[in-house]
Amino acid sequence: MNGSLLKEACPCTADDGPLSGPANAVDRATGAAIAQLSSGLSPASVGAAFGDWATHLAISPGRQMHLAAKAARKITRLADYARQVATGNGAIAPCIQPLPQDHRFDDPAWQSWPFNLIHQAFLLNQQWWDQACCSVGGVTQRHEDMVRFSVRQMLDMMAPSNFIATNPVIQRRIAETGGQCLSDGFANLFDDMRRTLARERPAGAEAFRPGIEVAATPGEIIYRNHLIELIQYRPATETVHSEPLLIVPAWIMKFYILDLSPENSLVRWLVGQGFTVFMISWRNPGEEDRGISFDDYRRLGVMPALDAVAAITGSPRIHAVGYCLGGTLLAITAAAMARDGDNRFASMTLFAAQTEFSEPGELGLFIDAAQIHFLENLMWTQGYLDSWQMGGAFQMLRSNDLLWSRMIRDYLMGDAEPMNDLMAWNSDGTRLPLAMHSQYLRELFLDDDLAEGRYMVEGRSIALSDIRVPIFAVGTEWDHVAPWRSVFKIHLLTETEVTFLLASGGHNAGIVSEPGHSGQHFQMMTHAGAGGHVDPESWVAQAERHDGSWWPGWGRWLASHAGLCSSPPALGAPDKGFACLDMAPGTYVLEH
């Protein structure tokens, strides 16, 4: 009997008996309780990966022998290195080098005995475990990646750099300070624990207040509904480009990542370049907003903002900019508008925004049916996913940089990093409504409906290939949230002109890349819609590299599309229902 006949003969129907409701509630409450203990990670998902790997390794004696031989060779290399260290015969080459991004053992103190032997043994062990997790016949690629990632997290936790007894840099610091660093570190630890339990922001964040130190570009709130406040920024030049900009930030974070301090505010820079800028500020949803859907962010967010911008400026053409999740929403909105013959978008710019999710990087390891079900149980009890519940996953993506190195510096070295505007913004978290987040994870991340033409808007499917306006897409080299090769796939999904820019830095610091910031570089190249396909590696080889900030390059591209300059429009349009309601940055950004 084939699969379709089997389904017809044995349909799987919902159990709607008298106990189904209570049983479902018990299951959800149990799942939510477990999720609280596991930081939102599904034990079933992780267990399935390790079960797949361990089972196939157990029935692969050839692979076992190969790994045993590798272990023997590494032990021999370490023993030979130890012999050379013991005899002290000249300069001794290490038997293994750390990966380029691993800076835990950079200090020269790690080259002295016994720490040279300790860290070399750790690196060899780390390399062996990575090899042991790979190339086991029969293991799915996803499970292999999950096992590699999980084992790396465990090894990172046990690294010799994390312990006083095996870290010479910490020992030196203790000797230099007479132990004061440990006392300072304990004070830092106690303060962080107290603030975490009280759900307070970290020390120093209070010095970066929205509307005063950050998010301080002058403007006014000219529209408000349940989900958004729309900011219109005051012009800073006598004339402005005739076609305005509408920025759609992500609601997984607050909008002022694009309007930090005056010296690194993208909004202030754009206004200074003669652009009329509008910004959506999203409401921070509560338990009562559990039913807000992903499409509600389009219907109650982008569309009314677009109507307001058109009414206030009188411009029939508007340039749209989307960042991260806001960029994904913007692409969906642009495709729906193109399908329906709405031609108000003049161009679309996407900052670190994915439109295809088959290769989302290591963040995708947290997204499968079991994991989503687990998160839905967690959100079911509170109506949303809180920022602190998301933060653990993002920290694990770069555990050396974001977790363990910080713990060493703050708690063992007693040298807490001073707060800055970007760190303060990062601690000003938001929440994601249950319905919206579930739909985002299932329809976009898990099923990739947008890229495959199944995503529905108002009951009909949309296609990104309907978009005909010029696209400017920005990816960043070290983005662990939206890997640039995934962002690059906008080339495959559209048939219009795409200018792609690859910037140095990561998901946030690569976008906040103001002119004058040292050490920056970028590559940029335009690909005509009718041209042949260029793969990411070929693009990197062909695209010209530039030093400095990428903002001026994007600004010139915008200026070439944004029309001639004229007098700036008035703030708001009371006669059209868009009176000035409040001063920027408004009230929604202040919600915690």
XYZ file of C-alpha atoms in Angstrom:
592
model
C 0.000 0.000 0.000
C 1.532 3.320 -1.030
C 1.771 6.363 1.254
C -1.282 8.200 -0.097
C -3.516 5.112 0.169
C -2.234 4.478 3.678
C -3.172 8.052 4.669
C -6.650 7.575 3.224
C -7.094 4.246 4.958
C -5.666 5.428 8.296
C -6.341 9.133 8.607
C -4.773 10.925 11.575
C -7.679 12.849 13.063
C -7.639 15.288 15.953
C -8.692 13.841 19.294
C -11.544 16.035 20.459
C -12.673 13.896 23.358
C -13.689 15.389 26.724
C -10.170 15.098 28.129
C -8.315 16.547 25.123
C -8.459 20.123 26.440
C -7.148 19.377 29.959
C -4.574 16.947 28.548
C -3.268 19.587 26.152
C -3.084 22.153 28.949
C -1.103 19.758 31.143
C 1.299 18.977 28.291
C 1.832 22.661 27.544
C 2.400 23.529 31.188
C 4.884 20.656 31.532
C 6.715 21.684 28.368
C 6.844 25.294 29.571
C 8.303 24.259 32.928
C 11.002 22.181 31.235
C 11.728 25.040 28.845
C 12.331 27.372 31.783
C 14.968 24.961 33.102
C 16.619 24.309 29.729
C 16.750 27.967 28.597
C 14.251 27.175 25.862
C 16.241 24.345 24.238
C 14.309 21.170 23.478
C 15.860 18.071 25.110
C 14.048 15.958 22.498
C 15.698 17.813 19.630
C 19.191 17.639 21.127
C 18.676 14.040 22.254
C 17.594 12.959 18.778
C 20.762 14.434 17.286
C 23.074 12.701 19.757
C 21.089 9.467 19.438
C 21.487 9.517 15.662
C 25.218 10.204 15.927
C 25.933 7.695 18.734
C 23.896 4.894 17.131
C 25.582 5.189 13.765
C 29.017 5.523 15.344
C 28.357 2.385 17.397
C 27.719 0.352 14.237
C 30.694 1.811 12.365
C 33.779 -0.125 13.605
C 35.875 1.240 10.744
C 35.136 4.813 11.775
C 35.900 3.913 15.390
C 39.293 2.503 14.394
C 40.000 5.596 12.320
C 39.206 7.864 15.284
C 41.319 5.702 17.578
C 44.242 6.058 15.192
C 43.733 9.826 15.105
C 43.729 9.913 18.905
C 46.967 7.910 18.998
C 48.639 10.287 16.555
C 47.566 13.315 18.570
C 48.858 11.754 21.787
C 52.165 11.097 20.030
C 52.337 14.709 18.813
C 51.613 15.996 22.315
C 54.210 13.672 23.854
C 56.835 14.838 21.359
C 55.937 18.463 22.117
C 56.221 17.775 25.860
C 59.647 16.202 25.309
C 60.863 19.274 23.430
C 59.511 21.563 26.147
C 61.232 19.488 28.822
C 64.606 19.489 27.047
C 64.299 23.166 26.041
C 66.124 22.766 22.744
C 65.703 26.157 21.038
C 62.491 27.574 19.690
C 59.686 25.053 19.908
C 56.933 25.079 17.286
C 53.465 24.329 18.682
C 51.927 21.056 17.594
C 48.613 22.794 16.841
C 47.527 26.377 16.229
C 44.228 27.861 17.418
C 41.638 28.740 14.815
C 41.984 32.309 13.464
C 38.978 33.548 15.449
C 40.145 31.924 18.703
C 42.074 34.498 20.763
C 41.926 32.770 24.149
C 45.612 31.822 24.079
C 47.127 34.889 22.439
C 48.920 36.151 25.558
C 52.641 35.168 25.633
C 52.100 33.735 29.129
C 50.463 30.718 27.498
C 53.847 29.791 25.984
C 55.435 29.161 29.387
C 55.431 25.778 31.106
C 53.052 24.114 32.063
C 50.464 26.287 30.385
C 51.884 25.660 26.911
C 51.327 21.937 27.416
C 47.867 22.483 28.916
C 46.510 24.625 26.131
C 48.068 22.468 23.393
C 46.427 19.387 24.921
C 43.096 21.201 24.983
C 43.345 22.282 21.342
C 44.248 18.755 20.224
C 41.356 17.354 22.221
C 39.017 19.963 20.723
C 40.171 19.082 17.213
C 39.687 15.354 17.839
C 36.146 15.809 19.107
C 35.253 17.926 16.096
C 36.549 15.159 13.844
C 34.666 12.546 15.862
C 31.409 14.390 15.292
C 31.900 14.473 11.522
C 31.690 11.962 8.694
C 29.804 9.248 10.564
C 27.874 7.386 7.877
C 24.081 7.620 8.072
C 23.913 10.704 10.311
C 21.842 13.515 8.844
C 23.674 16.771 8.146
C 21.441 18.640 10.576
C 22.121 16.175 13.392
C 25.840 16.248 12.663
C 25.845 20.048 12.855
C 23.873 19.975 16.123
C 26.267 17.483 17.706
C 29.308 19.492 16.588
C 27.776 22.678 17.958
C 26.769 21.089 21.285
C 30.152 19.427 21.792
C 31.897 22.703 21.014
C 29.796 24.434 23.672
C 30.765 21.806 26.251
C 34.444 22.040 25.340
C 34.347 25.847 25.441
C 32.926 25.600 28.947
C 35.845 23.385 30.040
C 38.595 25.398 28.331
C 41.699 25.990 30.516
C 41.271 29.730 29.969
C 38.145 29.604 32.162
C 39.845 28.489 35.371
C 42.261 30.208 37.719
C 44.430 27.099 38.148
C 45.063 26.748 34.410
C 45.058 30.365 33.195
C 48.397 32.175 33.609
C 46.897 35.532 32.647
C 44.459 35.394 35.567
C 47.226 34.263 37.913
C 49.370 37.201 36.850
C 46.465 39.571 37.400
C 45.883 38.179 40.895
C 49.548 38.660 41.760
C 49.579 42.223 40.391
C 46.495 43.280 42.329
C 47.154 41.286 45.474
C 43.859 39.464 44.960
C 41.818 42.666 44.643
C 40.682 41.585 41.166
C 38.870 38.595 42.679
C 37.116 40.817 45.174
C 36.103 43.205 42.387
C 35.024 40.275 40.267
C 32.838 38.884 43.034
C 31.221 42.295 43.410
C 30.558 42.358 39.658
C 29.091 38.866 39.798
C 26.835 39.690 42.733
C 25.595 42.877 41.051
C 24.902 41.068 37.767
C 23.028 38.270 39.577
C 20.937 40.782 41.504
C 20.089 42.707 38.351
C 19.257 39.506 36.449
C 16.897 38.258 39.171
C 15.258 41.692 39.365
C 15.084 41.884 35.539
C 17.075 45.115 35.651
C 19.397 46.325 32.914
C 23.173 45.971 33.451
C 25.213 48.553 35.325
C 25.848 51.692 33.308
C 22.919 51.259 30.916
C 21.046 54.004 32.726
C 23.520 56.508 31.261
C 22.064 55.913 27.783
C 18.475 57.158 27.952
C 16.343 57.147 24.782
C 15.535 60.702 23.813
C 18.491 62.147 25.697
C 21.816 60.378 25.123
C 20.536 57.990 22.436
C 17.598 58.145 20.003
C 17.997 61.897 20.213
C 17.694 62.953 16.576
C 14.987 65.696 16.539
C 11.621 64.633 15.220
C 7.970 64.151 16.059
C 5.456 61.333 16.342
C 2.969 61.950 13.553
C 0.986 58.683 13.703
C 0.153 56.102 16.348
C -1.906 52.918 16.480
C -1.839 49.875 18.749
C 1.315 48.471 17.148
C 3.433 51.413 15.939
C 4.431 54.989 16.423
C 5.690 56.692 13.271
C 8.504 59.222 13.661
C 9.137 61.986 11.141
C 12.582 63.506 11.640
C 13.199 67.209 11.284
C 15.167 68.216 8.180
C 18.755 69.349 8.730
C 19.325 70.844 5.296
C 17.642 73.658 3.395
C 16.631 71.321 0.579
C 15.897 67.587 0.606
C 15.494 64.867 -1.978
C 11.928 64.817 -3.231
C 11.355 61.128 -2.467
C 11.350 60.225 1.268
C 12.725 57.208 3.175
C 10.655 54.879 5.362
C 12.728 52.697 7.712
C 11.245 49.431 9.003
C 13.411 48.159 11.889
C 13.088 44.745 13.473
C 10.783 44.384 16.467
C 13.100 41.802 18.001
C 15.061 44.904 19.007
C 14.282 48.586 19.482
C 14.598 50.932 16.552
C 17.320 53.149 18.002
C 20.075 50.769 16.941
C 19.827 53.055 13.889
C 19.767 56.221 16.017
C 22.333 55.695 18.756
C 24.596 58.514 19.921
C 24.810 61.559 17.631
C 28.227 60.540 16.308
C 27.101 57.060 15.152
C 23.422 57.609 14.359
C 22.490 56.440 10.874
C 19.264 58.460 11.076
C 21.121 61.678 11.912
C 23.596 60.986 9.104
C 20.779 60.433 6.580
C 19.013 63.621 7.616
C 22.310 65.464 7.243
C 22.625 64.115 3.693
C 19.358 65.760 2.691
C 16.915 62.874 3.040
C 13.432 63.071 4.570
C 13.402 60.157 7.007
C 10.488 58.349 8.663
C 11.000 55.571 11.231
C 8.616 52.954 12.620
C 8.869 52.455 16.390
C 7.208 49.168 17.388
C 5.158 48.658 20.518
C 6.599 46.205 23.036
C 3.799 43.610 23.204
C 2.417 42.156 26.416
C 0.394 39.095 27.352
C -2.752 40.672 25.922
C -1.084 40.785 22.473
C -0.528 37.030 22.195
C -2.777 36.871 19.132
C -0.917 39.471 17.037
C 0.153 37.674 13.863
C 3.098 38.163 11.551
C 0.807 39.671 8.937
C -0.508 42.134 11.531
C 2.956 43.704 11.500
C 2.476 44.339 7.791
C -1.185 45.326 8.029
C -0.911 47.527 11.132
C 2.737 48.509 10.706
C 4.213 49.020 7.262
C 1.016 49.762 5.351
C -0.380 52.578 7.552
C 3.137 54.026 7.852
C 3.391 54.046 4.068
C 0.014 55.780 3.800
C 1.130 58.421 6.308
C 4.434 59.102 4.532
C 2.683 59.493 1.187
C 0.037 61.831 2.645
C 2.542 64.042 4.491
C 5.159 64.378 1.740
C 2.866 64.189 -1.269
C 5.408 61.937 -2.949
C 4.031 59.064 -5.019
C 7.354 57.203 -4.653
C 8.926 56.137 -1.363
C 12.242 54.430 -0.649
C 11.890 51.632 1.902
C 14.639 50.392 4.217
C 14.349 47.233 6.345
C 16.715 45.875 8.982
C 16.911 42.209 10.035
C 13.388 40.888 10.664
C 12.054 44.262 9.507
C 13.755 43.628 6.181
C 12.054 40.260 5.824
C 8.705 41.927 6.537
C 9.533 44.694 4.058
C 10.305 42.154 1.321
C 6.978 40.411 1.982
C 5.181 43.759 1.867
C 6.924 44.770 -1.376
C 6.014 41.446 -3.019
C 2.357 41.757 -1.953
C 2.206 45.339 -3.200
C 3.770 44.358 -6.528
C 1.253 41.535 -6.892
C -1.597 43.972 -6.282
C -0.267 46.717 -8.567
C 0.705 49.113 -5.763
C 3.785 50.927 -7.127
C 4.574 53.322 -4.295
C 7.982 51.783 -3.497
C 10.783 53.409 -5.499
C 13.542 51.170 -4.125
C 14.123 48.653 -1.355
C 17.160 48.455 0.923
C 17.687 45.413 3.145
C 20.148 45.446 6.054
C 21.200 41.932 7.167
C 17.773 40.593 6.192
C 17.034 37.047 5.060
C 14.416 36.172 2.464
C 15.486 32.539 2.069
C 15.967 30.343 5.124
C 17.386 27.024 3.937
C 20.854 27.996 5.187
C 20.320 30.303 8.170
C 23.629 29.417 9.814
C 23.998 28.039 13.310
C 20.867 29.844 14.455
C 18.964 27.343 12.313
C 20.169 24.551 14.598
C 17.622 25.805 17.121
C 14.748 25.591 14.648
C 13.006 22.274 14.007
C 9.514 20.958 14.696
C 10.408 19.769 18.207
C 12.141 23.020 19.111
C 9.288 25.174 17.818
C 6.741 23.077 19.728
C 8.884 23.554 22.831
C 9.011 27.339 22.348
C 5.275 27.455 21.715
C 4.688 25.765 25.060
C 6.914 28.340 26.723
C 5.123 31.231 25.027
C 1.698 29.716 25.756
C 2.081 30.362 29.488
C 2.980 34.050 29.080
C 1.739 35.081 25.638
C 5.157 36.077 24.271
C 8.841 35.220 24.119
C 10.908 37.571 26.238
C 14.254 39.007 25.227
C 16.148 37.263 28.024
C 14.742 33.941 26.800
C 16.138 34.667 23.331
C 19.479 35.988 24.546
C 20.925 32.610 25.525
C 20.698 31.285 21.966
C 22.459 34.338 20.517
C 25.198 34.127 23.165
C 25.861 30.461 22.362
C 26.466 31.328 18.709
C 29.585 33.212 19.865
C 30.121 31.751 23.316
C 33.855 32.535 23.391
C 33.289 36.231 22.669
C 29.943 36.870 24.351
C 29.956 34.497 27.308
C 33.208 32.965 28.534
C 35.586 35.826 27.718
C 33.192 38.225 29.440
C 32.991 36.008 32.525
C 36.774 35.840 32.714
C 37.182 39.584 32.297
C 34.342 40.634 34.611
C 34.429 37.988 37.354
C 38.012 36.689 37.489
C 39.998 39.684 36.259
C 37.652 42.132 38.011
C 37.756 44.403 34.973
C 34.191 44.939 33.766
C 33.964 46.426 30.277
C 32.609 49.989 30.366
C 29.071 50.339 29.064
C 28.637 51.933 25.644
C 25.617 52.926 23.593
C 25.495 49.707 21.579
C 25.728 47.538 24.699
C 23.047 49.603 26.429
C 20.754 49.252 23.406
C 21.386 45.497 23.352
C 20.192 45.242 26.958
C 16.977 47.161 26.181
C 15.084 44.075 25.098
C 11.678 43.502 23.577
C 9.107 40.710 23.427
C 7.695 38.702 20.507
C 3.969 37.801 20.473
C 3.093 34.104 20.522
C 1.167 33.996 17.230
C 3.675 36.116 15.306
C 6.751 34.229 16.498
C 5.190 30.826 15.908
C 4.219 31.782 12.354
C 7.646 33.259 11.656
C 9.457 30.146 12.818
C 7.132 27.652 11.125
C 6.307 29.350 7.830
C 9.594 31.134 7.135
C 12.393 29.393 9.042
C 11.128 25.804 9.043
C 9.116 25.560 5.802
C 10.810 28.377 3.810
C 7.420 29.321 2.366
C 8.507 32.782 1.204
C 11.313 31.534 -1.029
C 9.245 28.634 -2.360
C 6.180 30.659 -3.320
C 3.810 29.328 -0.661
C 3.684 32.366 1.637
C 0.171 33.800 1.771
C -0.845 37.447 2.175
C -4.563 38.133 2.364
C -5.372 34.646 1.167
C -3.141 34.654 -1.915
C 0.472 33.593 -2.394
C 3.209 36.103 -3.133
C 6.463 35.857 -5.072
C 9.566 37.960 -4.549
C 10.161 37.746 -8.292
C 7.272 40.212 -8.724
C 9.428 42.971 -7.182
C 10.755 45.217 -9.939
C 12.281 48.129 -8.003
C 16.070 48.387 -7.518
C 17.310 46.532 -4.430
C 20.285 47.428 -2.232
C 21.164 44.521 0.088
C 23.759 44.653 2.875
C 25.357 41.610 4.458
C 28.110 41.552 7.100
C 31.131 39.274 7.181
C 30.710 37.885 10.703
C 26.921 37.833 10.966
C 25.808 34.825 13.045
C 22.130 35.831 12.888
C 21.714 36.450 9.146
C 24.821 34.957 7.462
C 25.776 37.008 4.436
C 25.616 34.048 2.058
C 21.996 33.587 3.077
C 21.295 37.307 2.595
C 23.010 37.052 -0.814
C 20.261 34.697 -2.037
C 18.083 37.715 -2.793
C 19.847 37.465 -6.174
C 18.179 34.097 -6.796
C 14.694 35.168 -5.733
C 14.285 38.411 -7.677
C 14.636 39.435 -11.309
C 15.503 43.068 -10.746
C 18.733 45.028 -10.320
C 20.457 44.098 -7.060
C 23.362 46.034 -5.566
C 24.949 43.865 -2.914
C 27.329 45.229 -0.286
C 29.393 43.090 2.076
C 30.556 45.051 5.119
C 33.092 44.200 7.785
C 31.744 43.425 11.247
C 28.757 41.518 12.557
C 24.980 41.773 12.628
C 24.897 44.999 14.645
C 28.376 46.544 14.585
C 28.616 45.954 10.838
C 25.505 48.079 10.264
C 26.419 50.788 12.791
C 29.432 51.723 10.682
C 29.689 55.493 10.783
C 32.313 57.381 8.714
C 35.537 57.785 10.660
C 35.242 54.505 12.523
C 38.647 52.821 12.195
C 39.263 49.405 10.689
C 36.217 49.283 8.411
C 36.034 47.982 4.865
C 33.412 46.789 2.408
C 32.862 45.359 -1.041
C 30.055 46.431 -3.374
C 28.867 45.394 -6.812
C 25.666 45.821 -8.838
C 24.125 42.898 -10.688
C 21.606 43.589 -13.438
C 18.454 41.514 -13.270
C 19.047 40.119 -16.757
C 22.660 39.138 -16.049
C 23.888 35.617 -15.386
C 24.061 34.244 -11.870
C 27.138 34.992 -9.759
C 27.749 32.719 -6.769
C 28.901 34.242 -3.441
C 32.534 33.182 -3.794
C 32.783 34.555 -7.326
C 31.147 37.759 -6.145
C 33.799 38.193 -3.439
C 36.532 37.668 -6.023
C 35.017 40.214 -8.425
C 33.627 42.959 -6.160
C 35.936 45.895 -5.551
C 37.103 46.363 -1.953
C 36.981 49.781 -0.286
C 38.316 50.984 3.053
C 36.125 53.005 5.395
C 32.409 53.195 6.119
C 29.868 51.834 3.644
C 27.302 54.535 4.516
C 28.555 57.071 1.909
C 28.414 54.425 -0.838
C 24.823 53.593 0.033
C 24.043 57.310 0.358
C 25.241 57.961 -3.191
C 23.130 55.041 -4.444
C 20.078 56.427 -2.630
C 20.685 59.958 -3.909
C 20.844 58.684 -7.492
C 17.351 57.192 -7.088
C 15.673 59.692 -4.736
C 14.860 62.518 -7.143
C 15.851 66.173 -7.328
C 16.105 68.376 -4.252
C 13.376 70.775 -3.138
C 12.090 72.403 0.035
C 11.461 69.927 2.863
C 7.865 68.899 3.668
C 6.147 70.094 6.835
C 6.170 67.952 9.944
C 2.901 66.064 9.948
C -0.296 66.970 8.114
C -3.073 67.787 10.603
C -5.577 68.393 7.827
C -5.037 64.809 6.661
C -5.213 63.226 10.110
C -1.471 63.215 10.859
C -1.010 65.783 13.612
C 2.123 65.898 15.729
C 1.298 63.723 18.757
C 4.565 63.745 20.690
C 8.261 64.488 20.400
C 10.611 61.784 19.130
C 11.460 59.127 20.147
C 7.885 58.720 21.430
C 6.500 56.466 24.151
C 6.619 52.941 22.719
C 10.415 52.877 22.792
C 10.323 53.541 26.546
C 8.248 50.424 27.297
C 10.086 47.634 29.105
